[in-house]
mmCIF file of C-alpha atoms and ligand atoms in Angstrom:
data_model
loop_
_atom_site.group_PDB
_atom_site.id
_atom_site.type_symbol
_atom_site.label_atom_id
_atom_site.label_comp_id
_atom_site.label_asym_id
_atom_site.label_seq_id
_atom_site.Cartn_x
_atom_site.Cartn_y
_atom_site.Cartn_z
ATOM 1 C CA MET A 92 79.481 80.534 100.833
ATOM 2 C CA ALA A 93 78.239 77.493 102.967
ATOM 3 C CA THR A 94 75.571 77.592 105.067
ATOM 4 C CA GLN A 95 75.673 77.172 108.724
ATOM 5 C CA ALA A 96 73.308 76.333 110.407
ATOM 6 C CA LYS A 97 71.953 79.236 112.442
ATOM 7 C CA PRO A 98 73.147 79.502 115.910
ATOM 8 C CA ASP A 99 70.345 80.179 118.605
ATOM 9 C CA LEU A 100 70.412 83.802 120.287
ATOM 10 C CA THR A 101 67.426 84.374 121.013
ATOM 11 C CA SER A 102 68.232 84.219 125.076
ATOM 12 C CA VAL A 103 70.799 87.016 124.396
ATOM 13 C CA ALA A 104 69.220 89.187 122.143
ATOM 14 C CA SER A 105 66.711 90.900 124.491
ATOM 15 C CA ASP A 106 67.678 91.398 127.102
ATOM 16 C CA HIS A 107 72.301 92.887 126.678
ATOM 17 C CA GLY A 108 71.085 96.148 126.597
ATOM 18 C CA ALA A 109 74.670 97.042 124.557
ATOM 19 C CA ARG A 110 73.710 99.069 121.629
ATOM 20 C CA HIS A 111 77.164 99.656 120.007
ATOM 21 C CA VAL A 112 79.878 97.497 120.581
ATOM 22 C CA ALA A 113 83.473 97.547 118.775
ATOM 23 C CA ILE A 114 85.645 95.167 117.930
ATOM 24 C CA ILE A 115 89.463 94.957 117.251
ATOM 25 C CA MET A 116 90.137 91.972 115.099
ATOM 26 C CA ASP A 117 93.169 90.419 116.152
ATOM 27 C CA GLY A 118 94.456 87.359 115.184
ATOM 28 C CA ASN A 119 94.231 87.067 111.271
ATOM 29 C CA GLY A 120 98.473 86.541 111.248
ATOM 30 C CA ARG A 121 98.077 83.634 113.579
ATOM 31 C CA TRP A 122 95.334 81.535 112.360
ATOM 32 C CA ALA A 123 96.998 81.208 109.037
ATOM 33 C CA LYS A 124 100.362 80.438 110.824
ATOM 34 C CA LYS A 125 98.698 77.629 112.828
ATOM 35 C CA ARG A 126 97.699 75.944 109.489
ATOM 36 C CA LEU A 127 100.992 76.722 107.638
ATOM 37 C CA LEU A 128 99.194 79.342 104.984
ATOM 38 C CA PRO A 129 99.877 82.885 103.954
ATOM 39 C CA ARG A 130 99.037 84.979 106.110
ATOM 40 C CA VAL A 131 97.040 86.022 103.470
ATOM 41 C CA ALA A 132 94.533 83.329 103.852
ATOM 42 C CA GLY A 133 94.253 84.414 107.625
ATOM 43 C CA HIS A 134 92.857 87.782 106.599
ATOM 44 C CA ARG A 135 90.357 86.234 103.964
ATOM 45 C CA ALA A 136 89.470 84.250 106.517
ATOM 46 C CA GLY A 137 88.454 87.231 108.530
ATOM 47 C CA VAL A 138 86.372 88.269 105.822
ATOM 48 C CA GLU A 139 84.220 85.454 106.553
ATOM 49 C CA ALA A 140 83.621 86.209 110.301
ATOM 50 C CA VAL A 141 83.134 89.835 109.663
ATOM 51 C CA ARG A 142 79.783 88.782 107.101
ATOM 52 C CA ARG A 143 79.018 86.205 110.276
ATOM 53 C CA VAL A 144 79.396 88.675 112.607
ATOM 54 C CA ALA A 145 77.498 91.317 110.679
ATOM 55 C CA ARG A 146 74.552 89.444 110.718
ATOM 56 C CA ALA A 147 74.898 88.352 113.898
ATOM 57 C CA ALA A 148 75.080 91.721 115.039
ATOM 58 C CA GLN A 149 71.204 92.291 113.578
ATOM 59 C CA ASP A 150 70.026 89.503 115.134
ATOM 60 C CA LEU A 151 70.746 90.442 117.852
ATOM 61 C CA GLY A 152 70.011 93.608 117.950
ATOM 62 C CA LEU A 153 72.904 95.854 118.254
ATOM 63 C CA GLU A 154 72.608 99.341 117.284
ATOM 64 C CA CYS A 155 75.497 99.325 115.707
ATOM 65 C CA LEU A 156 79.290 97.309 114.981
ATOM 66 C CA THR A 157 82.573 99.201 114.649
ATOM 67 C CA LEU A 158 84.798 96.729 113.251
ATOM 68 C CA TYR A 159 88.972 98.018 113.150
ATOM 69 C CA ALA A 160 89.525 96.781 109.324
ATOM 70 C CA PHE A 161 93.025 99.275 109.159
ATOM 71 C CA SER A 162 94.542 101.272 110.886
ATOM 72 C CA SER A 163 96.061 104.380 110.219
ATOM 73 C CA GLU A 164 99.963 102.490 111.812
ATOM 74 C CA ASN A 165 99.015 99.189 109.115
ATOM 75 C CA TRP A 166 100.458 101.100 106.759
ATOM 76 C CA LYS A 167 103.983 99.870 107.615
ATOM 77 C CA ARG A 168 103.285 96.409 107.200
ATOM 78 C CA PRO A 169 104.584 94.956 103.910
ATOM 79 C CA ALA A 170 103.453 95.968 101.068
ATOM 80 C CA SER A 171 102.022 93.169 99.440
ATOM 81 C CA GLU A 172 100.035 92.738 102.267
ATOM 82 C CA VAL A 173 98.689 96.530 102.618
ATOM 83 C CA ALA A 174 97.195 95.385 98.792
ATOM 84 C CA ASP A 175 95.902 92.169 100.079
ATOM 85 C CA LEU A 176 93.387 93.853 102.747
ATOM 86 C CA MET A 177 92.825 97.013 100.406
ATOM 87 C CA GLY A 178 91.254 94.233 97.652
ATOM 88 C CA LEU A 179 89.924 92.207 100.464
ATOM 89 C CA LEU A 180 88.287 95.401 101.447
ATOM 90 C CA ARG A 181 87.257 96.237 97.826
ATOM 91 C CA HIS A 182 86.004 93.653 97.771
ATOM 92 C CA PHE A 183 84.182 92.926 100.966
ATOM 93 C CA ILE A 184 82.157 95.682 100.205
ATOM 94 C CA GLN A 185 81.545 95.622 96.434
ATOM 95 C CA SER A 186 80.226 91.466 96.774
ATOM 96 C CA ASP A 187 78.215 92.325 100.370
ATOM 97 C CA ILE A 188 75.922 95.778 100.211
ATOM 98 C CA ASP A 189 73.328 94.377 98.570
ATOM 99 C CA GLU A 190 72.851 92.738 101.205
ATOM 100 C CA PHE A 191 73.496 95.275 103.431
ATOM 101 C CA HIS A 192 71.513 97.279 102.083
ATOM 102 C CA ALA A 193 68.309 94.855 101.647
ATOM 103 C CA ASN A 194 69.007 94.208 105.251
ATOM 104 C CA GLY A 195 68.507 98.349 106.329
ATOM 105 C CA VAL A 196 71.975 98.419 106.703
ATOM 106 C CA ARG A 197 74.166 101.359 106.907
ATOM 107 C CA LEU A 198 77.425 101.331 105.787
ATOM 108 C CA ARG A 199 79.456 104.273 107.353
ATOM 109 C CA VAL A 200 83.771 103.867 107.202
ATOM 110 C CA ILE A 201 84.885 105.441 110.004
ATOM 111 C CA GLY A 202 89.160 106.905 109.365
ATOM 112 C CA ASN A 203 90.962 109.015 107.349
ATOM 113 C CA TYR A 204 89.250 106.672 103.331
ATOM 114 C CA ARG A 205 89.367 109.589 101.995
ATOM 115 C CA ALA A 206 93.056 109.054 101.759
ATOM 116 C CA LEU A 207 93.108 105.976 100.196
ATOM 117 C CA GLU A 208 93.225 105.178 96.644
ATOM 118 C CA PRO A 209 90.448 107.315 94.139
ATOM 119 C CA SER A 210 89.018 104.629 92.838
ATOM 120 C CA LEU A 211 88.001 103.013 96.790
ATOM 121 C CA VAL A 212 87.253 106.367 98.160
ATOM 122 C CA ASP A 213 84.503 106.622 94.919
ATOM 123 C CA LEU A 214 83.203 103.054 96.057
ATOM 124 C CA ILE A 215 83.026 103.141 99.906
ATOM 125 C CA GLU A 216 81.247 106.823 99.350
ATOM 126 C CA GLY A 217 78.898 105.333 97.203
ATOM 127 C CA ALA A 218 77.946 102.375 99.349
ATOM 128 C CA MET A 219 77.632 104.806 102.214
ATOM 129 C CA ALA A 220 75.134 107.150 100.421
ATOM 130 C CA ARG A 221 73.848 104.028 99.202
ATOM 131 C CA THR A 222 72.497 102.913 102.751
ATOM 132 C CA ALA A 223 72.418 106.553 103.968
ATOM 133 C CA GLY A 224 68.773 106.251 104.486
ATOM 134 C CA ASN A 225 68.511 102.735 105.811
ATOM 135 C CA SER A 226 66.924 103.203 109.282
ATOM 136 C CA GLY A 227 68.400 99.639 110.168
ATOM 137 C CA PRO A 228 71.937 98.670 112.462
ATOM 138 C CA ILE A 229 75.237 100.358 111.280
ATOM 139 C CA ILE A 230 77.478 98.648 110.383
ATOM 140 C CA ALA A 231 80.572 100.991 110.767
ATOM 141 C CA ILE A 232 84.174 100.136 109.499
ATOM 142 C CA ALA A 233 87.160 101.494 110.514
ATOM 143 C CA LEU A 234 89.708 102.355 107.765
ATOM 144 C CA ASN A 235 92.973 104.190 107.375
ATOM 145 C CA TYR A 236 91.644 104.681 111.479
ATOM 146 C CA GLY A 237 93.365 105.660 114.243
ATOM 147 C CA ALA A 238 92.762 107.441 117.353
ATOM 148 C CA GLN A 239 94.878 110.163 117.632
ATOM 149 C CA ASP A 240 94.997 111.419 114.121
ATOM 150 C CA GLU A 241 91.149 111.583 115.161
ATOM 151 C CA MET A 242 91.249 113.154 117.912
ATOM 152 C CA VAL A 243 94.136 115.942 115.845
ATOM 153 C CA GLN A 244 91.210 116.659 113.147
ATOM 154 C CA ALA A 245 88.705 117.286 116.097
ATOM 155 C CA VAL A 246 91.107 119.407 117.752
ATOM 156 C CA GLN A 247 91.427 121.292 114.289
ATOM 157 C CA SER A 248 88.223 121.591 113.101
ATOM 158 C CA LEU A 249 86.910 123.441 116.166
ATOM 159 C CA ALA A 250 89.957 125.729 116.557
ATOM 160 C CA ALA A 251 89.309 126.513 113.033
ATOM 161 C CA ARG A 252 85.789 127.791 113.829
ATOM 162 C CA ALA A 253 86.727 129.415 116.670
ATOM 163 C CA ALA A 254 88.984 131.081 114.844
ATOM 164 C CA ALA A 255 86.063 131.837 112.590
ATOM 165 C CA GLY A 256 84.146 132.794 115.459
ATOM 166 C CA GLU A 257 81.559 130.575 114.841
ATOM 167 C CA ILE A 258 81.868 128.887 118.094
ATOM 168 C CA ALA A 259 84.077 130.473 121.866
ATOM 169 C CA ALA A 260 86.893 129.056 122.292
ATOM 170 C CA GLU A 261 86.225 128.740 126.288
ATOM 171 C CA ALA A 262 82.773 126.980 124.800
ATOM 172 C CA ILE A 263 83.613 123.907 123.426
ATOM 173 C CA GLY A 264 82.424 120.923 125.665
ATOM 174 C CA ALA A 265 82.734 117.562 124.967
ATOM 175 C CA ALA A 266 79.712 117.415 123.167
ATOM 176 C CA ASP A 267 81.242 119.299 120.190
ATOM 177 C CA ILE A 268 84.488 116.801 120.649
ATOM 178 C CA ASP A 269 82.298 113.863 120.514
ATOM 179 C CA GLY A 270 80.387 115.314 117.005
ATOM 180 C CA ALA A 271 84.312 116.330 115.588
ATOM 181 C CA LEU A 272 85.108 113.339 116.311
ATOM 182 C CA TYR A 273 85.051 110.597 112.593
ATOM 183 C CA THR A 274 81.784 108.380 114.900
ATOM 184 C CA ALA A 275 80.176 111.311 115.022
ATOM 185 C CA GLY A 276 75.945 110.346 115.130
ATOM 186 C CA LEU A 277 76.993 106.839 116.169
ATOM 187 C CA PRO A 278 75.686 105.794 119.748
ATOM 188 C CA PRO A 279 78.305 105.530 122.686
ATOM 189 C CA LEU A 280 80.446 102.864 122.466
ATOM 190 C CA ASP A 281 79.419 100.384 125.479
ATOM 191 C CA LEU A 282 81.627 97.388 124.535
ATOM 192 C CA MET A 283 85.392 97.449 123.405
ATOM 193 C CA VAL A 284 86.192 93.634 122.433
ATOM 194 C CA ARG A 285 88.999 92.425 121.125
ATOM 195 C CA THR A 286 90.435 89.139 120.005
ATOM 196 C CA SER A 287 93.201 86.786 120.150
ATOM 197 C CA GLY A 288 94.734 87.648 124.151
ATOM 198 C CA GLU A 289 96.061 90.778 123.281
ATOM 199 C CA GLN A 290 94.791 93.198 126.077
ATOM 200 C CA ARG A 291 95.483 96.388 124.552
ATOM 201 C CA LEU A 292 93.573 99.422 122.393
ATOM 202 C CA SER A 293 96.577 99.988 119.940
ATOM 203 C CA ASN A 294 94.864 103.510 119.300
ATOM 204 C CA PHE A 295 91.196 102.779 118.126
ATOM 205 C CA MET A 296 88.270 104.731 119.998
ATOM 206 C CA LEU A 297 90.094 106.253 122.624
ATOM 207 C CA TRP A 298 88.196 108.945 123.280
ATOM 208 C CA GLN A 299 84.664 107.063 122.757
ATOM 209 C CA ALA A 300 85.939 103.907 125.204
ATOM 210 C CA ALA A 301 86.161 106.212 127.748
ATOM 211 C CA TYR A 302 83.595 104.403 129.626
ATOM 212 C CA ALA A 303 83.289 101.289 127.650
ATOM 213 C CA GLU A 304 83.718 97.677 129.060
ATOM 214 C CA LEU A 305 86.678 95.500 127.834
ATOM 215 C CA TYR A 306 86.196 91.834 126.453
ATOM 216 C CA PHE A 307 89.487 89.664 125.810
ATOM 217 C CA THR A 308 89.112 87.070 124.370
ATOM 218 C CA ASP A 309 91.904 84.077 123.225
ATOM 219 C CA THR A 310 89.686 82.988 120.251
ATOM 220 C CA LEU A 311 91.599 84.088 117.259
ATOM 221 C CA TRP A 312 89.282 86.630 114.827
ATOM 222 C CA PRO A 313 89.027 84.497 111.634
ATOM 223 C CA ASP A 314 87.497 81.339 114.749
ATOM 224 C CA PHE A 315 84.948 84.457 116.052
ATOM 225 C CA GLY A 316 80.891 84.062 115.698
ATOM 226 C CA ALA A 317 77.809 84.557 115.948
ATOM 227 C CA ASP A 318 77.955 82.241 119.813
ATOM 228 C CA ALA A 319 80.682 84.252 120.614
ATOM 229 C CA LEU A 320 79.741 87.309 119.755
ATOM 230 C CA ALA A 321 76.500 86.232 121.867
ATOM 231 C CA GLN A 322 78.648 85.083 124.751
ATOM 232 C CA ALA A 323 80.429 88.195 125.165
ATOM 233 C CA LEU A 324 77.420 90.387 125.167
ATOM 234 C CA ASP A 325 76.219 87.990 127.920
ATOM 235 C CA ALA A 326 79.533 88.892 130.245
ATOM 236 C CA PHE A 327 78.333 92.710 129.312
ATOM 237 C CA ARG A 328 75.044 91.756 130.924
ATOM 238 C CA MET A 329 76.499 91.193 134.137
ATOM 239 C CA ARG A 330 78.967 93.850 133.903
ATOM 240 C CA ASP A 331 78.060 96.516 136.426
ATOM 241 C CA ARG A 332 78.689 99.774 135.201
ATOM 242 C CA ARG A 333 78.443 102.944 137.255
ATOM 243 C CA PHE A 334 80.083 105.734 134.892
ATOM 244 C CA GLY A 335 81.716 107.242 137.675
ATOM 245 C CA GLY A 336 78.799 107.203 140.327
ATOM 246 C CA LEU A 337 78.290 104.147 142.940
HETATM 247 C C1 LIG B 192 94.813 91.865 112.504
HETATM 248 O O1 LIG B 192 94.915 90.739 112.092
HETATM 249 C C2 LIG B 192 93.669 91.902 111.533
HETATM 250 C C3 LIG B 192 94.087 92.996 111.061
HETATM 251 C C4 LIG B 192 94.853 93.979 110.415
HETATM 252 C C5 LIG B 192 93.345 93.122 109.567
HETATM 253 C C6 LIG B 192 91.737 93.089 109.569
HETATM 254 C C7 LIG B 192 91.317 92.873 108.897
HETATM 255 C C8 LIG B 192 90.293 92.488 107.942
HETATM 256 C C9 LIG B 192 89.084 90.884 109.228
HETATM 257 C C10 LIG B 192 89.825 91.752 106.588
HETATM 258 C C11 LIG B 192 88.848 92.716 106.425
HETATM 259 C C12 LIG B 192 87.798 93.181 106.855
HETATM 260 C C13 LIG B 192 86.899 93.850 106.454
HETATM 261 C C14 LIG B 192 85.704 94.905 106.952
HETATM 262 C C15 LIG B 192 86.650 93.510 105.279
HETATM 263 P P1 LIG B 192 96.721 90.686 112.252
HETATM 264 O O2 LIG B 192 97.144 90.409 110.960
HETATM 265 O O3 LIG B 192 98.142 91.661 112.977
HETATM 266 O O4 LIG B 192 97.030 88.877 113.103
HETATM 267 P P2 LIG B 192 98.612 88.476 114.336
HETATM 268 O O5 LIG B 192 98.245 89.420 114.766
HETATM 269 O O6 LIG B 192 98.224 86.908 114.245
HETATM 270 O O7 LIG B 192 99.485 88.977 112.775
#
């Protein structure tokens, strides 16, 4: 990969106050189209942006960065594009896991990843197990993820526990639901970023976004990088979060 001048993130690194940022990485296709390139070229450039932003998240002191890589609805895309995305994800984990591990990063995959191809499931579980004992930031990749699916499986698991007499149905609270979601154990979501000008959540972290700040930028995902993340955190720092209070 080409060496790039490292942006100076020191002015935002310490005082943005965010622990957990999630990003809906949108606009790979439009990025490619503008250059008369095939869509896969946009996704490849998107992987480079993932690398830049994952490094920046560490430099900026985030505890967790969650990236929406493949939704449970993305299966509707042409089979060749699905195969391209799965290939890129596989290659990304294989090629970057050593660097993550060396930097103390914990890799988490959230979503129904167990429904993916068995060798990809093994790769994901190996990468998560290898980095689970690290103490650095968490990079969570949402794969075959849908927030409504996530809530359905959380309700099913709590209902099964209630039926087994392990918990009383009327005692189920928000903390139990938190603990039954794919994101169990991750810090509360502070900031949700979506690139490419679209302004919707597209079935991403709907429960977790209850009090997250939303940040939309016209930048296409392959053009996003450390400075863009720092700008989003700067905007976050200026928000007045009241959580329903005054
Ligand atoms: C949305 O752009 C992007 C995706 C559906 C996939 C995101 C995947 C990557 C960035 C690469 C793989 C990820 C990792 C973590 C290695 P789009 O294709 O919908 O763009 P468009 O709306 O402009 O067509």
